[in-house]
């Protein structure tokens, strides 16, 4: 029996195709939601829209400092492991739930599979970078999304036979749901026309926690919105830190986080996406939609070398210019971002289980 783990918004999108493939192949699983994200719009809606089963176990850990949240997840997840004795724990991505559950399993000598291994921003101020490095170094099966992941893991001395380049399960979800998402015409609700609006998300602590940084973003978005309508589904972390600064954006449609289908439909027909998200850099590349990422680095370099992504530092003029700059090259879909990554993940898991 396998335990599959989700905790935060990007996990749902990355794990849904794996959970479904395991079910289709009758591989027994206990599906655990840590409750790191818990709001209707950050959690429940994804279960409905991605056709995910209800979690078998909900740990209800909620928010807290890094240590509090990680410790709460570990304590609760240890009990789950001791009750179910899984042969493997499957985690995805780089959030606190990923590391907490991987570490708990590893300490109980339970093998760990990490989906989206090997990505590196080389910026240890990012909590995600710590989560990625540590999870990779205690994992037994490492599934990579792009070739840079294989290179990093190799350079860090991780045995090659543990590493499997399978592609991107987040893009599996996109391929499955894109037609339905576009058919919803979610732009209609915002009174904008396809290809005539920008879509915005920000939630990285480096951008949204400090007042001065938020002011730069507000200035940049204010300028962009004078030339092009902007829709900004705002992450709870972002609005909770500086509500008064964000609310000053009069020309921008600030709305609550959107469901996956609405967001995907909006992304597919956006003129540009301005973001600091990890996953959205990949989704825009798969969609061929220009992405301006307001960060100094990315752990997803293939989105720049092959895709539509461009990094821009936190300066209002530069963000404004980038939002209207022409594409830098003809984008190409990265290798194995073909909608079949989850099948490849489960092939490897089945083989691994068969080998005992
Ligand atoms: C987390 C991940 C980040 C990921 C992001 C995806 C970590 C360290 N960070 O960041 O890598 O990119 O999720 O969205 O794991 N909150 C709510 N409702 C919710 C969830 C959160 O209001 O359902 C608010 C709370 O005020 C909370 C804050 O958001 O304190 C931050 O939540 P948390 O899960 O700690 O980190 P995120 O910023 O969401
Ligand atoms: N997303 C969504 N609704 C929103 C914003 C994002 O469904 O309002 C989806 C997006 O399409 C992608 C995922 O959430 O699949 C990315 O999550 P997020 O940006 O929160 O996390 P990150 O990828 O940065 O870790």
XYZ file of C-alpha atoms and ligand atoms in Angstrom:
420
model
C 0.000 0.000 0.000
C 1.139 3.519 -0.890
C 0.495 6.804 0.881
C -0.023 9.793 -1.426
C 0.325 13.256 0.147
C -1.022 16.709 -0.709
C -1.003 19.864 1.394
C -0.957 23.114 -0.575
C -2.548 24.395 -3.798
C 0.166 23.378 -6.283
C 0.259 19.876 -4.772
C -3.354 19.232 -5.755
C -2.655 19.947 -9.414
C 0.567 17.888 -9.482
C -0.801 14.892 -7.580
C -4.326 14.601 -9.070
C -3.174 12.677 -12.181
C -1.003 10.332 -10.091
C -3.804 9.608 -7.610
C -6.147 8.873 -10.482
C -3.657 6.618 -12.302
C -2.989 4.630 -9.119
C -6.747 4.137 -8.746
C -7.158 3.063 -12.372
C -4.425 0.465 -11.928
C -5.910 -0.785 -8.636
C -2.812 0.039 -6.629
C -3.919 0.444 -3.014
C -3.369 3.934 -1.634
C -4.185 5.963 1.437
C -4.620 9.554 0.313
C -3.541 12.147 2.915
C -4.227 15.919 2.941
C -2.154 17.711 5.564
C -4.424 20.778 5.601
C -1.548 23.242 5.025
C -4.008 25.007 2.711
C -7.563 24.779 3.977
C -9.754 27.593 2.621
C -12.519 26.629 0.217
C -10.753 28.586 -2.522
C -7.266 27.274 -1.725
C -8.252 23.626 -1.237
C -11.818 22.238 -1.531
C -12.509 23.654 -4.985
C -9.536 21.769 -6.445
C -10.857 18.437 -5.238
C -14.117 19.108 -7.059
C -12.626 20.480 -10.251
C -9.807 17.937 -10.583
C -12.104 14.985 -9.822
C -10.013 13.974 -6.842
C -11.388 11.603 -4.226
C -11.982 12.892 -0.711
C -8.793 12.433 1.310
C -8.779 9.265 3.415
C -6.978 11.220 6.136
C -7.125 14.965 6.818
C -4.494 16.241 9.242
C -5.935 19.769 9.653
C -2.559 21.316 10.508
C -3.420 24.834 9.266
C -1.063 27.796 9.207
C 1.886 28.627 11.475
C 5.574 29.470 11.452
C 7.753 27.126 9.434
C 8.820 25.157 12.503
C 5.302 24.986 13.924
C 3.746 23.873 10.654
C 6.491 21.369 9.820
C 6.438 19.901 13.324
C 2.639 19.620 13.383
C 2.610 17.826 10.047
C 5.374 15.453 11.150
C 3.675 14.554 14.423
C 0.336 13.906 12.775
C 1.788 12.127 9.738
C 3.886 9.797 11.896
C 0.689 8.372 13.355
C -0.696 7.807 9.866
C 2.449 5.923 8.853
C 2.436 3.838 12.033
C -1.224 2.935 11.466
C -0.955 2.036 7.780
C 2.642 0.756 7.333
C 2.929 1.937 3.724
C 5.492 0.470 1.317
C 6.065 3.938 -0.133
C 5.146 7.572 0.596
C 4.694 9.788 -2.487
C 5.180 13.550 -2.057
C 5.263 16.336 -4.658
C 6.804 19.754 -5.102
C 8.541 21.918 -2.542
C 6.098 23.036 0.151
C 6.413 22.412 3.883
C 4.064 19.416 3.636
C 6.448 17.835 1.104
C 9.482 17.933 3.375
C 7.593 17.203 6.600
C 6.023 14.005 5.264
C 9.201 12.881 3.479
C 11.258 13.342 6.634
C 8.711 11.542 8.801
C 8.664 8.567 6.437
C 12.446 8.439 6.061
C 12.891 8.335 9.869
C 10.533 5.341 9.973
C 12.565 3.641 7.205
C 9.652 3.995 4.808
C 10.830 4.695 1.229
C 9.911 8.065 -0.261
C 9.099 9.041 -3.845
C 9.515 12.730 -4.761
C 7.590 14.095 -7.726
C 9.274 17.221 -9.206
C 12.783 16.452 -8.018
C 16.033 18.209 -8.741
C 14.785 21.771 -9.323
C 17.181 24.330 -7.844
C 16.994 28.118 -7.602
C 20.346 28.183 -5.742
C 18.675 30.684 -3.410
C 18.563 29.298 0.103
C 16.574 32.283 1.346
C 13.599 30.590 -0.339
C 11.908 28.115 2.014
C 11.111 25.988 -1.038
C 14.816 25.543 -1.873
C 15.467 24.055 1.568
C 12.424 21.795 1.184
C 13.567 20.598 -2.267
C 17.160 19.852 -1.348
C 16.318 17.971 1.832
C 13.462 15.998 0.270
C 15.647 14.937 -2.664
C 18.401 13.738 -0.355
C 16.120 11.444 1.631
C 14.060 10.180 -1.319
C 14.427 6.733 -2.864
C 12.602 7.437 -6.131
C 13.180 10.862 -7.684
C 10.955 11.962 -10.560
C 12.263 14.914 -12.584
C 10.327 17.322 -14.786
C 13.178 18.819 -16.784
C 16.735 17.868 -17.641
C 18.260 20.438 -15.255
C 16.815 18.336 -12.428
C 18.787 15.258 -13.495
C 21.945 17.342 -13.755
C 21.565 18.850 -10.276
C 20.859 15.506 -8.653
C 23.866 13.989 -10.392
C 26.089 16.875 -9.269
C 24.826 16.417 -5.699
C 25.902 12.771 -5.744
C 22.481 11.147 -5.866
C 22.666 7.692 -7.468
C 21.509 7.807 -11.090
C 19.375 4.694 -10.765
C 17.070 6.494 -8.281
C 16.335 9.293 -10.760
C 13.612 9.044 -13.418
C 12.995 11.767 -15.979
C 9.226 11.472 -16.429
C 8.060 14.960 -17.429
C 5.589 17.201 -15.683
C 2.428 15.958 -13.961
C 1.196 19.565 -13.589
C 1.011 19.623 -17.382
C -0.977 16.354 -17.318
C -3.687 18.250 -15.423
C -3.473 21.108 -17.900
C -3.825 18.793 -20.910
C -6.797 17.029 -19.293
C -8.717 20.172 -18.361
C -7.735 22.825 -20.914
C -10.709 22.443 -23.273
C -13.242 22.538 -20.447
C -11.479 25.504 -18.870
C -11.553 27.556 -22.091
C -15.159 26.541 -22.772
C -16.145 28.262 -19.505
C -15.007 31.576 -21.055
C -14.017 32.830 -17.595
C -12.877 36.191 -19.049
C -16.558 37.091 -19.638
C -17.126 37.476 -15.900
C -14.359 40.093 -15.830
C -15.719 41.947 -18.864
C -12.520 41.523 -20.861
C -11.843 39.945 -24.257
C -9.412 37.096 -25.019
C -5.808 38.296 -25.579
C -6.683 41.769 -24.295
C -5.959 41.378 -20.586
C -3.139 40.441 -18.244
C -3.364 37.924 -15.403
C -1.423 38.509 -12.182
C -0.446 36.439 -9.130
C 2.050 37.159 -6.347
C 2.709 35.280 -3.132
C 6.475 34.855 -2.611
C 7.610 36.248 0.759
C 10.450 38.081 -1.062
C 7.845 40.103 -3.003
C 4.806 40.429 -0.760
C 6.015 40.566 2.846
C 7.968 43.865 2.884
C 6.113 47.160 2.443
C 8.725 48.607 0.054
C 8.514 45.613 -2.254
C 4.721 45.686 -2.345
C 4.878 49.391 -3.231
C 7.062 48.582 -6.256
C 4.608 45.920 -7.427
C 1.633 48.229 -6.906
C 3.368 50.936 -8.953
C 4.194 48.477 -11.763
C 0.697 46.970 -11.896
C -0.855 50.438 -11.731
C 1.131 51.484 -14.824
C 0.381 48.300 -16.742
C -3.329 48.555 -15.949
C -3.524 51.969 -17.646
C -2.721 50.232 -20.952
C -4.282 46.815 -20.399
C -6.930 45.447 -18.023
C -5.470 43.264 -15.279
C -7.094 40.447 -13.294
C -5.374 39.614 -10.015
C -6.691 36.649 -7.998
C -4.915 37.415 -4.769
C -3.345 34.751 -2.549
C -4.435 34.900 1.125
C -0.854 35.416 2.260
C -0.527 38.439 -0.027
C -3.729 40.221 0.930
C -3.309 39.451 4.626
C 0.098 41.178 4.802
C -0.706 44.589 3.222
C -4.400 44.892 2.386
C -4.318 48.693 2.257
C -1.475 48.836 -0.293
C -3.072 46.337 -2.678
C -6.518 47.905 -2.369
C -5.113 51.147 -3.791
C -4.967 49.433 -7.212
C -8.112 50.944 -8.692
C -7.747 49.741 -12.310
C -6.929 46.160 -11.386
C -9.651 43.573 -10.744
C -8.518 42.199 -7.369
C -10.448 39.024 -6.671
C -10.237 36.006 -4.386
C -8.162 33.018 -5.528
C -9.834 31.306 -8.470
C -10.653 27.678 -9.062
C -8.296 25.743 -11.305
C -10.608 25.746 -14.329
C -11.324 29.483 -14.204
C -7.651 30.260 -13.683
C -6.489 27.908 -16.442
C -9.046 29.336 -18.883
C -7.908 32.883 -18.062
C -4.247 31.927 -18.416
C -4.812 30.293 -21.800
C -6.216 33.502 -23.334
C -4.141 36.106 -21.467
C -1.941 38.549 -23.365
C 0.592 38.197 -20.576
C 0.862 36.659 -17.108
C 2.816 38.554 -14.435
C 3.680 36.337 -11.490
C 6.161 34.917 -9.004
C 4.565 31.476 -8.934
C 6.581 28.350 -9.610
C 3.906 26.337 -11.370
C 2.515 29.201 -13.434
C 5.906 29.617 -15.138
C 5.458 26.052 -16.402
C 1.792 26.306 -17.324
C 2.335 29.456 -19.401
C 5.174 27.695 -21.207
C 2.886 24.754 -21.990
C 0.222 27.195 -23.222
C 2.619 29.379 -25.235
C 1.506 32.456 -23.250
C 4.099 35.083 -22.324
C 5.094 35.030 -18.651
C 6.890 37.794 -16.761
C 8.307 36.330 -13.552
C 9.266 38.937 -10.977
C 12.161 37.107 -9.375
C 15.956 37.123 -9.543
C 16.138 33.419 -10.294
C 14.080 30.439 -11.331
C 14.365 26.771 -10.438
C 12.617 26.049 -13.766
C 15.192 27.187 -16.380
C 13.572 25.250 -19.217
C 10.679 27.729 -19.105
C 13.182 30.385 -20.221
C 15.410 28.393 -22.594
C 12.526 26.710 -24.446
C 9.380 28.333 -23.112
C 7.774 31.745 -22.760
C 9.160 32.841 -19.420
C 11.249 35.902 -18.685
C 12.768 36.901 -15.341
C 12.490 40.530 -14.274
C 13.876 42.130 -11.159
C 11.666 43.965 -8.708
C 11.688 47.399 -10.417
C 8.485 49.068 -11.577
C 9.816 50.318 -14.952
C 11.357 46.978 -15.825
C 8.181 45.073 -14.971
C 6.121 47.499 -17.054
C 8.467 47.188 -20.060
C 8.565 43.396 -19.824
C 4.768 43.189 -19.750
C 4.599 44.673 -23.257
C 7.855 43.337 -24.718
C 7.567 40.999 -27.710
C 8.307 37.285 -27.288
C 12.048 36.606 -27.292
C 11.849 33.406 -29.357
C 9.390 30.905 -30.799
C 8.416 28.813 -27.755
C 8.787 25.041 -27.708
C 7.045 22.588 -25.341
C 9.739 21.034 -23.117
C 10.482 17.307 -23.515
C 7.911 14.958 -21.932
C 5.443 17.727 -21.044
C 2.948 15.690 -22.995
C 0.142 14.865 -20.567
C 1.509 11.379 -19.848
C 3.909 12.020 -16.986
C 1.712 10.447 -14.286
C 1.534 7.206 -16.278
C 5.342 7.151 -16.380
C 5.531 7.848 -12.619
C 3.166 4.979 -11.871
C 5.023 2.654 -14.300
C 8.179 3.205 -12.246
C 6.326 2.747 -8.947
C 4.730 -0.498 -10.155
C 8.098 -1.849 -11.262
C 9.635 -0.802 -7.953
C 6.842 -2.519 -5.968
C 7.217 -5.672 -8.092
C 10.948 -5.793 -7.312
C 10.056 -5.780 -3.612
C 2.892 27.867 0.388
C 4.252 27.282 0.069
C 4.785 27.882 -1.215
C 3.792 27.719 -2.331
C 2.436 28.264 -1.920
C 1.438 27.937 -2.985
C 5.658 26.671 1.987
C 6.784 27.090 2.841
N 5.212 27.595 1.134
O 3.072 29.257 0.605
O 5.983 27.219 -1.587
O 4.277 28.405 -3.460
O 2.021 27.641 -0.693
O 0.291 28.699 -2.889
O 5.205 25.563 2.076
N -3.608 31.114 4.285
C -4.979 31.235 4.314
N -5.720 30.184 3.868
C -5.205 29.037 3.416
C -3.805 28.907 3.408
C -3.004 29.963 3.843
O -5.500 32.257 4.703
O -5.965 28.120 3.026
C -2.780 32.266 4.731
C -2.448 32.233 6.211
O -2.428 33.558 6.668
C -1.017 31.692 6.201
C -0.461 32.258 4.921
O -1.553 32.260 4.010
O -0.289 32.087 7.319
C 0.683 31.449 4.348
O 0.313 30.071 4.159
P 1.461 28.947 4.070
O 0.885 27.658 3.657
O 2.321 28.958 5.285
O 2.409 29.470 2.919
P 2.037 30.055 1.494
O 2.515 31.462 1.448
O 0.638 29.736 1.156
N -3.911 28.618 -9.476
C -5.311 28.545 -9.372
N -6.012 29.653 -8.970
C -5.392 30.846 -8.701
C -3.974 30.910 -8.807
C -3.273 29.781 -9.186
O -5.895 27.496 -9.620
O -6.091 31.808 -8.358
C -3.161 27.407 -9.861
C -2.220 27.565 -11.028
O -2.872 27.343 -12.256
C -1.177 26.496 -10.738
C -1.112 26.493 -9.220
O -2.316 27.085 -8.769
O -1.647 25.220 -11.181
C 0.095 27.282 -8.769
O 0.037 27.442 -7.402
P 0.791 28.607 -6.640
O 1.151 29.692 -7.579
O -0.034 28.930 -5.466
O 2.086 27.859 -6.098
P 3.570 27.640 -6.656
O 3.462 26.977 -7.968
O 4.226 28.980 -6.711
O 4.221 26.796 -5.634
